[in-house]
Coordinates of C-alpha atoms in Angstrom, one line a residue:
M42 CA -119.6 -7.2 -8.9
L43 CA -120.6 -8.6 -5.7
C44 CA -117.5 -8.7 -3.3
M45 CA -116.5 -10.1 0.1
N46 CA -113.7 -8.3 2.1
N47 CA -113.1 -6.5 -1.3
I48 CA -112.9 -9.7 -3.4
P49 CA -114.8 -11.1 -6.3
L50 CA -116.8 -13.8 -5.9
K51 CA -116.1 -16.4 -7.7
V52 CA -117.4 -20.1 -7.8
I53 CA -114.9 -22.7 -6.4
K54 CA -114.9 -25.9 -7.0
W55 CA -113.7 -28.9 -5.1
V56 CA -114.0 -32.2 -6.9
E57 CA -113.0 -35.7 -5.2
P58 CA -113.3 -39.4 -6.3
N59 CA -116.3 -41.4 -4.6
H60 CA -114.3 -43.0 -2.5
R61 CA -116.3 -46.1 -1.5
N62 CA -118.1 -46.5 -4.4
D63 CA -121.2 -45.4 -3.0
P64 CA -124.8 -45.1 -4.5
P65 CA -126.2 -41.6 -5.1
L66 CA -128.4 -40.4 -2.2
H67 CA -131.9 -40.4 -3.4
I68 CA -133.7 -36.7 -2.9
A69 CA -137.2 -37.0 -3.2
K70 CA -138.8 -35.1 -6.0
S71 CA -135.0 -33.9 -7.1
G72 CA -133.9 -37.3 -8.2
E73 CA -130.3 -38.9 -7.6
R74 CA -127.6 -36.9 -7.0
Y75 CA -123.9 -38.1 -5.0
S76 CA -123.4 -36.3 -1.8
T77 CA -120.2 -33.9 -2.4
V78 CA -119.5 -30.7 0.0
T79 CA -121.7 -30.8 3.2
G80 CA -120.5 -28.3 5.0
I81 CA -118.0 -25.3 5.3
A82 CA -116.9 -23.1 8.4
W83 CA -114.9 -19.7 8.2
L84 CA -111.9 -19.7 10.1
D85 CA -111.3 -15.9 9.3
N86 CA -112.6 -13.5 6.9
Y87 CA -110.7 -15.3 4.1
M88 CA -110.2 -19.1 4.9
F89 CA -112.6 -22.0 5.3
V90 CA -112.9 -25.6 6.0
A91 CA -115.1 -27.5 4.2
A92 CA -116.4 -31.2 4.6
H93 CA -116.6 -33.7 1.4
R94 CA -119.0 -36.6 2.1
N95 CA -118.1 -38.7 -0.4
G96 CA -115.0 -37.6 -1.1
L97 CA -113.8 -38.7 2.1
A98 CA -111.6 -35.5 2.9
I99 CA -112.0 -31.9 4.6
A100 CA -109.7 -29.0 3.0
V101 CA -109.1 -25.5 3.3
F102 CA -109.3 -22.7 1.5
D103 CA -108.4 -19.2 1.3
I104 CA -110.5 -17.1 -1.3
R105 CA -107.8 -14.8 -1.8
L106 CA -105.8 -17.1 -3.8
T107 CA -105.7 -17.8 -7.3
Q108 CA -106.1 -21.2 -6.3
P109 CA -107.8 -21.4 -3.3
L110 CA -107.6 -24.7 -2.2
L111 CA -104.7 -25.2 0.1
Q112 CA -104.7 -28.9 1.5
V113 CA -106.8 -31.8 1.4
K114 CA -107.0 -34.6 4.5
A115 CA -108.7 -37.9 4.3
I116 CA -110.8 -38.7 6.9
K117 CA -112.0 -42.0 7.8
H118 CA -116.1 -41.6 7.5
F119 CA -119.0 -39.7 6.2
S120 CA -119.2 -36.0 7.0
D121 CA -122.1 -34.0 7.3
T122 CA -121.0 -30.7 8.9
I123 CA -118.2 -29.2 9.8
A124 CA -117.4 -26.4 12.5
S125 CA -114.2 -24.4 13.4
K126 CA -113.1 -23.1 17.1
K127 CA -110.0 -20.3 16.8
I128 CA -107.0 -21.7 19.4
N129 CA -104.8 -18.8 18.7
E130 CA -103.5 -16.8 15.5
N131 CA -102.8 -19.9 13.6
T132 CA -104.5 -22.7 14.8
W133 CA -107.8 -24.0 15.3
E134 CA -109.9 -27.0 16.2
I135 CA -111.7 -28.9 13.6
I136 CA -115.0 -30.7 14.3
V137 CA -116.6 -33.1 11.5
S138 CA -119.9 -34.8 12.5
G139 CA -119.6 -38.6 11.3
C140 CA -123.3 -39.7 10.3
Y141 CA -123.6 -43.4 11.1
E142 CA -119.9 -44.0 11.2
C143 CA -119.0 -42.2 14.3
A144 CA -120.5 -39.3 16.3
F145 CA -117.2 -37.3 15.0
S146 CA -113.9 -36.6 14.8
N147 CA -111.5 -33.6 15.6
Y148 CA -108.3 -31.9 14.2
V149 CA -105.9 -29.3 14.9
L150 CA -105.6 -27.3 12.2
T151 CA -101.8 -25.2 11.8
I152 CA -101.8 -22.2 9.1
N153 CA -98.3 -21.0 9.6
Q154 CA -95.6 -21.8 6.2
S155 CA -97.8 -25.0 5.5
V156 CA -100.9 -26.1 6.8
E157 CA -101.3 -29.0 8.4
F158 CA -104.1 -31.4 9.8
K159 CA -103.1 -33.3 12.9
L160 CA -106.2 -35.8 14.3
L161 CA -107.1 -35.4 18.0
S162 CA -109.8 -38.1 18.5
V163 CA -112.6 -39.8 16.7
K164 CA -116.0 -39.9 18.9
K165 CA -117.2 -43.5 19.1
H166 CA -121.3 -43.7 18.8
Q167 CA -123.0 -44.5 21.5
D168 CA -125.9 -45.7 19.8
V169 CA -126.8 -46.4 16.4
S170 CA -127.7 -42.8 16.1
F171 CA -127.1 -40.3 13.1
S172 CA -124.5 -37.7 13.5
H173 CA -126.4 -34.4 11.5
G174 CA -124.3 -31.6 12.6
A175 CA -121.6 -30.6 15.0
N176 CA -120.3 -27.2 16.4
Y177 CA -118.9 -26.0 19.0
D178 CA -120.9 -23.9 22.3
H179 CA -120.2 -20.4 23.3
E180 CA -117.7 -22.0 26.1
G181 CA -115.8 -24.1 23.4
N182 CA -117.3 -27.6 24.3
Y183 CA -118.4 -29.8 21.1
I184 CA -122.2 -29.5 20.4
L185 CA -123.9 -32.4 18.5
S186 CA -127.0 -33.4 16.7
Y187 CA -128.9 -36.4 16.5
S188 CA -131.4 -36.0 14.0
T189 CA -132.5 -39.9 13.8
G190 CA -131.8 -43.6 15.4
E191 CA -132.3 -45.0 18.2
T192 CA -131.9 -42.1 20.7
P193 CA -132.9 -38.0 18.7
R194 CA -131.1 -35.6 20.6
I195 CA -129.0 -32.7 21.4
E196 CA -126.0 -33.4 22.7
T197 CA -122.6 -31.4 24.2
E198 CA -119.7 -32.4 26.9
K199 CA -122.1 -31.3 29.8
K200 CA -125.4 -32.0 29.0
I201 CA -128.0 -34.0 26.7
W202 CA -131.2 -32.7 25.4
K203 CA -133.8 -35.6 24.4
L204 CA -135.7 -35.1 21.4
P205 CA -139.4 -36.1 20.3

């Protein structure tokens, strides 16, 4: 059987309601579907965070557990990607891209005796562009990709690269 870190692989289902009752996405010849989990980011060898677009939520999971879902945090915008940056042994910064609704939101995730997401900020858009990806660069600064909209670009806290 396939394993990861000596843990047998299993299917993890995370179901959230379509909180805004949005219509399904039309995906070329594949037809229509609802957008569910749009991204994950590993925290360590056993835990990851995930973003659920139509569920307007992020969550943390631990694959060592029988019930791997540890905590769900409602967010106020659609999500696309999610990334993590380790702060210390029990704390991570989490960034979530905001599609057309915002550039991103970021949180502090603390996992001790309990699991807590704390909102740090929501960065508003400076134009009408789609925030398609969010991550951290090698220095720990956020990096965003805006694939469509008024100004397609890659943006960090310090620099912007315009795309054709």
